[in-house]
mmCIF file of C-alpha atoms in Angstrom:
data_model
loop_
_atom_site.group_PDB
_atom_site.id
_atom_site.type_symbol
_atom_site.label_atom_id
_atom_site.label_comp_id
_atom_site.label_asym_id
_atom_site.label_seq_id
_atom_site.Cartn_x
_atom_site.Cartn_y
_atom_site.Cartn_z
ATOM 1 C CA MET A 1 75.413 88.346 104.134
ATOM 2 C CA PRO A 2 74.122 91.529 102.470
ATOM 3 C CA ASP A 3 70.780 92.921 103.543
ATOM 4 C CA THR A 4 67.816 93.035 101.197
ATOM 5 C CA GLU A 5 67.117 95.969 98.914
ATOM 6 C CA ARG A 6 66.074 99.161 100.661
ATOM 7 C CA LEU A 7 63.795 100.544 97.942
ATOM 8 C CA ASN A 8 60.976 98.952 96.032
ATOM 9 C CA ASN A 9 60.991 99.103 92.231
ATOM 10 C CA GLU A 10 58.744 102.141 92.041
ATOM 11 C CA SER A 11 60.820 104.095 94.557
ATOM 12 C CA TYR A 12 64.222 103.453 93.046
ATOM 13 C CA THR A 13 62.940 104.208 89.550
ATOM 14 C CA ARG A 14 61.526 107.517 90.773
ATOM 15 C CA VAL A 15 64.769 108.401 92.561
ATOM 16 C CA PHE A 16 66.892 107.523 89.543
ATOM 17 C CA ASP A 17 64.688 109.384 87.064
ATOM 18 C CA ARG A 18 64.793 112.544 89.154
ATOM 19 C CA LEU A 19 68.522 112.251 89.813
ATOM 20 C CA SER A 20 69.344 111.865 86.142
ATOM 21 C CA GLU A 21 67.000 114.741 85.291
ATOM 22 C CA LEU A 22 68.780 116.998 87.778
ATOM 23 C CA ALA A 23 72.121 115.868 86.370
ATOM 24 C CA ARG A 24 71.062 116.889 82.866
ATOM 25 C CA GLU A 25 69.882 120.272 84.145
ATOM 26 C CA ARG A 26 72.842 121.100 86.375
ATOM 27 C CA THR A 27 75.732 119.270 84.727
ATOM 28 C CA PRO A 28 74.816 118.806 81.049
ATOM 29 C CA PHE A 29 78.450 118.145 80.171
ATOM 30 C CA PHE A 30 78.258 114.887 82.147
ATOM 31 C CA ALA A 31 74.702 113.888 81.223
ATOM 32 C CA ASP A 32 75.873 111.157 78.850
ATOM 33 C CA VAL A 33 77.675 109.426 81.712
ATOM 34 C CA TRP A 34 74.338 108.359 83.169
ATOM 35 C CA LYS A 35 73.188 106.957 79.829
ATOM 36 C CA ARG A 36 76.438 105.060 79.256
ATOM 37 C CA GLN A 37 76.386 103.516 82.710
ATOM 38 C CA GLU A 38 72.757 102.462 82.386
ATOM 39 C CA LYS A 39 73.409 100.990 78.950
ATOM 40 C CA GLU A 40 76.428 98.987 80.121
ATOM 41 C CA PHE A 41 75.220 97.855 83.549
ATOM 42 C CA GLY A 42 71.435 97.922 83.199
ATOM 43 C CA SER A 43 68.769 97.951 85.889
ATOM 44 C CA PRO A 44 71.039 96.600 88.681
ATOM 45 C CA TRP A 45 73.149 99.751 88.336
ATOM 46 C CA VAL A 46 70.036 101.962 88.310
ATOM 47 C CA ARG A 47 68.908 100.382 91.573
ATOM 48 C CA ASP A 48 72.415 100.564 93.017
ATOM 49 C CA ILE A 49 72.950 104.292 92.560
ATOM 50 C CA ALA A 50 69.357 105.119 93.543
ATOM 51 C CA GLU A 51 69.604 103.101 96.753
ATOM 52 C CA ASN A 52 72.974 104.513 97.737
ATOM 53 C CA VAL A 53 72.007 108.129 97.082
ATOM 54 C CA SER A 54 68.759 107.586 98.990
ATOM 55 C CA LEU A 55 70.615 106.023 101.902
ATOM 56 C CA PHE A 56 73.174 108.775 102.262
ATOM 57 C CA LEU A 57 71.428 111.873 100.937
ATOM 58 C CA GLY A 58 67.795 111.035 101.602
ATOM 59 C CA GLU A 59 65.128 109.597 99.354
ATOM 60 C CA ARG A 60 63.534 112.989 98.669
ATOM 61 C CA ASP A 61 66.160 115.585 99.652
ATOM 62 C CA GLU A 62 66.675 117.243 96.277
ATOM 63 C CA GLU A 63 68.760 120.067 97.718
ATOM 64 C CA ALA A 64 71.275 117.529 98.997
ATOM 65 C CA TRP A 65 71.179 115.779 95.629
ATOM 66 C CA LYS A 66 71.903 119.053 93.826
ATOM 67 C CA LYS A 67 74.882 119.823 96.038
ATOM 68 C CA ALA A 68 76.287 116.344 95.495
ATOM 69 C CA LEU A 69 75.823 116.581 91.725
ATOM 70 C CA ASP A 70 77.546 119.975 91.687
ATOM 71 C CA GLY A 71 80.400 118.503 93.716
ATOM 72 C CA TYR A 72 80.686 115.609 91.298
ATOM 73 C CA ALA A 73 80.841 118.005 88.351
ATOM 74 C CA ASP A 74 83.650 120.030 89.957
ATOM 75 C CA PHE A 75 85.480 116.845 90.963
ATOM 76 C CA SER A 76 85.242 115.434 87.436
ATOM 77 C CA MET A 77 86.265 118.679 85.743
ATOM 78 C CA ASP A 78 89.337 118.873 87.939
ATOM 79 C CA ALA A 79 90.196 115.282 87.047
ATOM 80 C CA ALA A 80 89.804 116.102 83.342
ATOM 81 C CA ARG A 81 92.129 119.116 83.615
ATOM 82 C CA GLN A 82 94.727 117.095 85.487
ATOM 83 C CA GLN A 83 94.464 114.245 82.984
ATOM 84 C CA ASN A 84 95.009 116.629 80.070
ATOM 85 C CA TYR A 85 98.203 117.834 81.730
ATOM 86 C CA PHE A 86 99.289 114.232 82.265
ATOM 87 C CA GLU A 87 98.665 113.274 78.639
ATOM 88 C CA GLU A 88 100.799 116.185 77.447
ATOM 89 C CA ASN A 89 103.613 115.797 79.983
ATOM 90 C CA ARG A 90 103.439 112.144 81.063
ATOM 91 C CA GLN A 91 103.753 113.158 84.683
ATOM 92 C CA TYR A 92 101.506 114.397 87.458
ATOM 93 C CA GLN A 93 101.675 118.032 88.459
ATOM 94 C CA GLY A 94 104.189 118.378 91.244
ATOM 95 C CA VAL A 95 102.683 118.247 94.727
ATOM 96 C CA SER A 96 103.865 116.951 98.083
ATOM 97 C CA SER A 97 102.079 115.267 100.957
ATOM 98 C CA ALA A 98 102.682 118.287 103.163
ATOM 99 C CA ASN A 99 101.171 120.672 100.622
ATOM 100 C CA LEU A 100 98.150 118.443 100.081
ATOM 101 C CA LEU A 101 97.335 118.368 103.758
ATOM 102 C CA SER A 102 96.750 122.113 103.892
ATOM 103 C CA SER A 103 95.516 122.727 100.349
ATOM 104 C CA CYS A 104 93.194 119.740 100.129
ATOM 105 C CA TYR A 105 92.555 117.466 103.092
ATOM 106 C CA GLU A 106 92.197 120.242 105.690
ATOM 107 C CA ASP A 107 90.099 122.497 103.427
ATOM 108 C CA ARG A 108 86.546 121.985 104.657
ATOM 109 C CA ASP A 109 84.753 123.535 101.684
ATOM 110 C CA PHE A 110 86.811 121.620 99.143
ATOM 111 C CA MET A 111 86.458 118.299 100.935
ATOM 112 C CA MET A 112 82.777 118.510 101.879
ATOM 113 C CA MET A 113 81.447 120.336 98.814
ATOM 114 C CA THR A 114 83.599 118.901 96.016
ATOM 115 C CA TYR A 115 86.040 116.129 96.799
ATOM 116 C CA LEU A 116 84.031 113.722 98.950
ATOM 117 C CA PRO A 117 80.640 114.036 97.195
ATOM 118 C CA GLY A 118 82.445 113.745 93.866
ATOM 119 C CA LEU A 119 84.450 110.726 94.948
ATOM 120 C CA TYR A 120 81.355 109.043 96.388
ATOM 121 C CA LEU A 121 79.354 109.444 93.180
ATOM 122 C CA SER A 122 82.352 108.443 91.060
ATOM 123 C CA HIS A 123 82.118 104.940 92.521
ATOM 124 C CA PHE A 124 78.855 104.615 90.606
ATOM 125 C CA LEU A 125 79.312 107.034 87.690
ATOM 126 C CA TRP A 126 82.867 106.249 86.608
ATOM 127 C CA ARG A 127 82.953 103.000 84.683
ATOM 128 C CA HIS A 128 86.261 101.731 86.091
ATOM 129 C CA HIS A 129 85.351 102.680 89.657
ATOM 130 C CA TYR A 130 82.027 100.899 89.452
ATOM 131 C CA LYS A 131 83.497 97.763 87.908
ATOM 132 C CA LEU A 132 86.052 97.553 90.701
ATOM 133 C CA LEU A 133 83.305 98.029 93.295
ATOM 134 C CA ARG A 134 81.474 95.103 91.708
ATOM 135 C CA PHE A 135 84.677 93.039 91.859
ATOM 136 C CA PHE A 136 84.957 93.783 95.576
ATOM 137 C CA ARG A 137 81.350 92.767 96.186
ATOM 138 C CA SER A 138 81.269 89.658 94.007
ATOM 139 C CA LYS A 139 84.793 88.249 94.347
ATOM 140 C CA VAL A 140 86.604 89.721 97.345
ATOM 141 C CA LEU A 141 83.985 89.721 100.103
ATOM 142 C CA PRO A 142 82.663 86.210 99.341
ATOM 143 C CA SER A 143 86.233 84.869 99.506
ATOM 144 C CA LEU A 144 86.640 85.911 103.143
ATOM 145 C CA THR A 145 85.918 83.677 106.122
ATOM 146 C CA SER A 146 83.652 85.880 108.246
ATOM 147 C CA PRO A 147 86.211 88.416 109.490
ATOM 148 C CA LYS A 148 85.438 89.661 112.976
ATOM 149 C CA PHE A 149 87.641 92.754 112.767
ATOM 150 C CA PHE A 150 89.078 94.742 109.868
ATOM 151 C CA TYR A 151 91.042 97.908 109.232
ATOM 152 C CA GLU A 152 90.485 100.387 106.430
ATOM 153 C CA ILE A 153 93.543 102.538 105.820
ATOM 154 C CA GLY A 154 92.543 105.806 104.168
ATOM 155 C CA VAL A 155 88.760 105.590 104.396
ATOM 156 C CA GLY A 156 87.956 108.311 101.847
ATOM 157 C CA THR A 157 84.158 108.266 101.709
ATOM 158 C CA GLY A 158 83.831 105.094 103.786
ATOM 159 C CA LEU A 159 82.026 103.200 101.032
ATOM 160 C CA TYR A 160 84.262 100.127 101.186
ATOM 161 C CA SER A 161 83.951 99.919 104.962
ATOM 162 C CA TYR A 162 80.198 100.242 104.546
ATOM 163 C CA GLU A 163 80.161 97.391 102.024
ATOM 164 C CA THR A 164 82.229 95.180 104.349
ATOM 165 C CA LEU A 165 80.022 95.860 107.367
ATOM 166 C CA ARG A 166 76.922 95.304 105.273
ATOM 167 C CA TYR A 167 78.145 91.948 103.993
ATOM 168 C CA PHE A 168 79.375 90.691 107.382
ATOM 169 C CA SER A 169 76.779 91.594 110.001
ATOM 170 C CA ASP A 170 79.018 90.488 112.898
ATOM 171 C CA ALA A 171 82.146 92.329 111.753
ATOM 172 C CA HIS A 172 83.620 95.401 113.430
ATOM 173 C CA GLY A 173 85.943 97.867 111.747
ATOM 174 C CA HIS A 174 88.469 100.596 112.462
ATOM 175 C CA GLY A 175 89.109 103.212 109.788
ATOM 176 C CA ILE A 176 91.858 105.803 109.697
ATOM 177 C CA ASP A 177 92.478 108.837 107.510
ATOM 178 C CA ILE A 178 94.575 111.993 107.667
ATOM 179 C CA SER A 179 91.503 114.103 106.885
ATOM 180 C CA GLN A 180 88.944 114.688 109.610
ATOM 181 C CA TYR A 181 86.443 115.510 106.883
ATOM 182 C CA SER A 182 86.836 112.053 105.353
ATOM 183 C CA LEU A 183 86.213 110.556 108.770
ATOM 184 C CA ASP A 184 83.155 112.768 109.256
ATOM 185 C CA PHE A 185 81.800 111.766 105.843
ATOM 186 C CA THR A 186 82.407 108.099 106.640
ATOM 187 C CA GLY A 187 80.696 108.470 109.997
ATOM 188 C CA ARG A 188 77.612 109.962 108.356
ATOM 189 C CA LEU A 189 77.439 107.142 105.808
ATOM 190 C CA LEU A 190 77.743 104.420 108.437
ATOM 191 C CA THR A 191 75.232 106.136 110.701
ATOM 192 C CA ALA A 192 72.771 106.307 107.815
ATOM 193 C CA GLY A 193 73.323 102.592 107.254
ATOM 194 C CA GLY A 194 72.860 101.750 110.933
ATOM 195 C CA MET A 195 76.441 100.516 111.281
ATOM 196 C CA SER A 196 78.187 103.200 113.329
ATOM 197 C CA LYS A 197 78.211 101.116 116.535
ATOM 198 C CA ARG A 198 80.397 98.551 114.803
ATOM 199 C CA TYR A 199 83.003 101.006 113.559
ATOM 200 C CA GLN A 200 85.621 103.360 114.930
ATOM 201 C CA CYS A 201 86.994 106.336 112.983
ATOM 202 C CA GLU A 202 90.370 107.759 113.922
ATOM 203 C CA LYS A 203 92.496 110.554 112.480
ATOM 204 C CA MET A 204 95.914 109.085 111.831
ATOM 205 C CA ASP A 205 98.815 109.053 109.369
ATOM 206 C CA ILE A 206 99.722 105.554 108.198
ATOM 207 C CA PHE A 207 103.406 106.423 108.554
ATOM 208 C CA LYS A 208 102.868 107.445 112.182
ATOM 209 C CA SER A 209 100.430 104.668 112.931
ATOM 210 C CA CYS A 210 99.950 103.302 116.421
ATOM 211 C CA LEU A 211 97.436 100.681 115.311
ATOM 212 C CA GLU A 212 97.717 97.336 117.033
ATOM 213 C CA PRO A 213 99.780 94.958 114.864
ATOM 214 C CA GLU A 214 98.508 91.572 113.711
ATOM 215 C CA LYS A 215 95.013 92.345 115.005
ATOM 216 C CA ALA A 216 92.867 92.417 111.874
ATOM 217 C CA ASP A 217 91.350 89.486 110.006
ATOM 218 C CA PHE A 218 91.027 91.658 106.904
ATOM 219 C CA LEU A 219 92.307 95.008 105.649
ATOM 220 C CA VAL A 220 91.156 97.447 102.980
ATOM 221 C CA CYS A 221 93.410 100.085 101.443
ATOM 222 C CA GLN A 222 91.463 101.475 98.532
ATOM 223 C CA GLU A 223 93.174 103.920 96.133
ATOM 224 C CA VAL A 224 95.608 105.283 98.694
ATOM 225 C CA LEU A 225 99.025 104.303 97.314
ATOM 226 C CA GLU A 226 99.028 106.938 94.567
ATOM 227 C CA HIS A 227 98.518 109.653 97.202
ATOM 228 C CA LEU A 228 101.822 108.825 98.898
ATOM 229 C CA GLU A 229 105.413 109.744 98.203
ATOM 230 C CA ASP A 230 106.605 106.329 99.424
ATOM 231 C CA PRO A 231 103.871 103.781 98.676
ATOM 232 C CA GLU A 232 106.252 100.827 98.954
ATOM 233 C CA ARG A 233 106.881 101.653 102.598
ATOM 234 C CA SER A 234 103.141 101.794 103.217
ATOM 235 C CA CYS A 235 102.726 98.333 101.643
ATOM 236 C CA ARG A 236 105.169 96.958 104.199
ATOM 237 C CA ILE A 237 103.350 98.707 107.056
ATOM 238 C CA LEU A 238 100.000 97.295 105.932
ATOM 239 C CA LEU A 239 101.462 93.798 106.142
ATOM 240 C CA THR A 240 102.139 94.238 109.866
ATOM 241 C CA LEU A 241 98.527 95.113 110.698
ATOM 242 C CA ILE A 242 96.854 91.798 109.875
ATOM 243 C CA LYS A 243 97.119 88.314 111.296
ATOM 244 C CA PRO A 244 99.228 85.631 109.603
ATOM 245 C CA SER A 245 97.398 84.202 106.565
ATOM 246 C CA ALA A 246 94.833 87.027 106.729
ATOM 247 C CA LYS A 247 93.777 88.800 103.558
ATOM 248 C CA ALA A 248 93.830 92.384 102.338
ATOM 249 C CA TYR A 249 92.278 94.235 99.442
ATOM 250 C CA ILE A 250 94.679 96.863 98.107
ATOM 251 C CA THR A 251 94.048 99.043 95.069
ATOM 252 C CA ALA A 252 95.821 101.822 93.218
ATOM 253 C CA ALA A 253 95.041 104.349 90.505
ATOM 254 C CA ILE A 254 97.255 104.051 87.430
ATOM 255 C CA ASN A 255 97.922 106.774 84.838
ATOM 256 C CA ALA A 256 95.101 108.660 86.535
ATOM 257 C CA ALA A 257 95.859 112.280 87.319
ATOM 258 C CA HIS A 258 94.066 114.184 90.046
ATOM 259 C CA THR A 259 94.699 117.078 92.387
ATOM 260 C CA ASP A 260 96.006 114.832 95.149
ATOM 261 C CA HIS A 261 97.776 112.107 93.170
ATOM 262 C CA ILE A 262 101.518 112.099 93.776
ATOM 263 C CA TYR A 263 103.003 108.743 92.824
ATOM 264 C CA LEU A 264 102.656 107.692 89.194
ATOM 265 C CA PHE A 265 102.044 104.003 88.595
ATOM 266 C CA ASN A 266 102.471 103.172 84.916
ATOM 267 C CA SER A 267 100.793 99.764 84.836
ATOM 268 C CA PRO A 268 98.944 97.231 87.019
ATOM 269 C CA SER A 269 102.035 95.017 86.918
ATOM 270 C CA GLU A 270 104.034 97.798 88.575
ATOM 271 C CA VAL A 271 101.624 97.830 91.521
ATOM 272 C CA GLU A 272 101.697 94.039 91.717
ATOM 273 C CA ALA A 273 105.498 94.014 91.774
ATOM 274 C CA MET A 274 105.516 96.532 94.623
ATOM 275 C CA LEU A 275 103.084 94.433 96.657
ATOM 276 C CA ARG A 276 105.096 91.253 96.083
ATOM 277 C CA SER A 277 108.306 93.044 97.036
ATOM 278 C CA ALA A 278 106.687 94.134 100.302
ATOM 279 C CA GLY A 279 105.887 90.510 101.145
ATOM 280 C CA TRP A 280 102.317 90.030 99.943
ATOM 281 C CA ARG A 281 101.061 86.999 98.038
ATOM 282 C CA ILE A 282 98.645 87.945 95.264
ATOM 283 C CA ILE A 283 95.563 85.721 95.188
ATOM 284 C CA ARG A 284 93.483 87.533 92.618
ATOM 285 C CA SER A 285 93.547 90.828 90.741
ATOM 286 C CA CYS A 286 91.349 93.008 88.588
ATOM 287 C CA ALA A 287 92.304 95.982 86.392
ATOM 288 C CA GLU A 288 89.650 98.247 84.905
ATOM 289 C CA TYR A 289 90.037 101.171 82.507
ATOM 290 C CA ALA A 290 88.005 104.368 82.366
ATOM 291 C CA TYR A 291 87.326 104.177 78.648
ATOM 292 C CA THR A 292 88.512 102.718 75.358
ATOM 293 C CA GLY A 293 90.021 104.370 72.312
ATOM 294 C CA LYS A 294 93.247 105.763 73.762
ATOM 295 C CA ALA A 295 96.613 104.206 74.428
ATOM 296 C CA LEU A 296 96.658 102.365 77.745
ATOM 297 C CA GLU A 297 99.602 104.436 78.984
ATOM 298 C CA VAL A 298 97.395 107.550 79.083
ATOM 299 C CA THR A 299 94.094 105.886 80.017
ATOM 300 C CA PRO A 300 93.065 106.086 83.685
ATOM 301 C CA CYS A 301 93.006 102.666 85.267
ATOM 302 C CA VAL A 302 92.340 101.283 88.708
ATOM 303 C CA ALA A 303 93.720 97.917 89.759
ATOM 304 C CA GLY A 304 92.634 95.886 92.762
ATOM 305 C CA PHE A 305 94.554 93.053 94.401
ATOM 306 C CA LEU A 306 93.263 90.465 96.832
ATOM 307 C CA CYS A 307 96.381 89.686 98.829
ATOM 308 C CA GLU A 308 97.392 87.323 101.600
ATOM 309 C CA LYS A 309 99.967 87.713 104.335
ATOM 310 C CA ILE A 310 102.525 84.930 104.143
#
């Protein structure tokens, strides 16, 4: 089960107040995001972001906070530019997996200063990301029967592996990613949380995977499919990695442009159909949208599916 809160009320309030103050000073364009999130999700969200920033960046390390906030601002501005292009053209800007490897995932400054800090904070500051994180915590993890071993395919920041290890204190995990910087970021997060001894990071391409088949009791693949030129093939590969009747949590970004998004999903039902075609049984799903007021076909969405191998 999850551990108890790491900060007392006074500490998390102080951390949050200073964080939001720095956000207003350094990234005024995004200052309202903090207010909207607090209004919608209340004090549990305030504690959540304060605890997670304190865990990973330090309870009083304002220089680290500033760098992360700057990275988030750059990450979000890039997403906004890409989304504007998508709304006008109804397609993502043309990129390939090979180009992304050199221009994005192997670029240390971009990954460590912009992409990963921005992605990490987006799990708490982007409405749809945070709602899906809450779905994972409240619906997915409690539905599992104490998995002893799990894979995460495409670890990103490592947050979902962290949440799994935190919830199941006896679980061990193995995370892969094509970016060494994502693995380094994940390693730092799990070390900060005291979980690194229960987790292995490995640089690996899912399409060239040598992971042991039918080993895992659970699998996470969180917002990876849209980064691939052939996501349907990856869905079939994921199926081979878990035991019969084991579960997986697979998500995808929909109508959500970004620098490294390749495959355009037009609706949650399109993702679901791909998973079913690959052989998965859908147990439960959740689709969350970034905002209201625009047509759904141009509104960023993220959809999560709790699946079972049959």
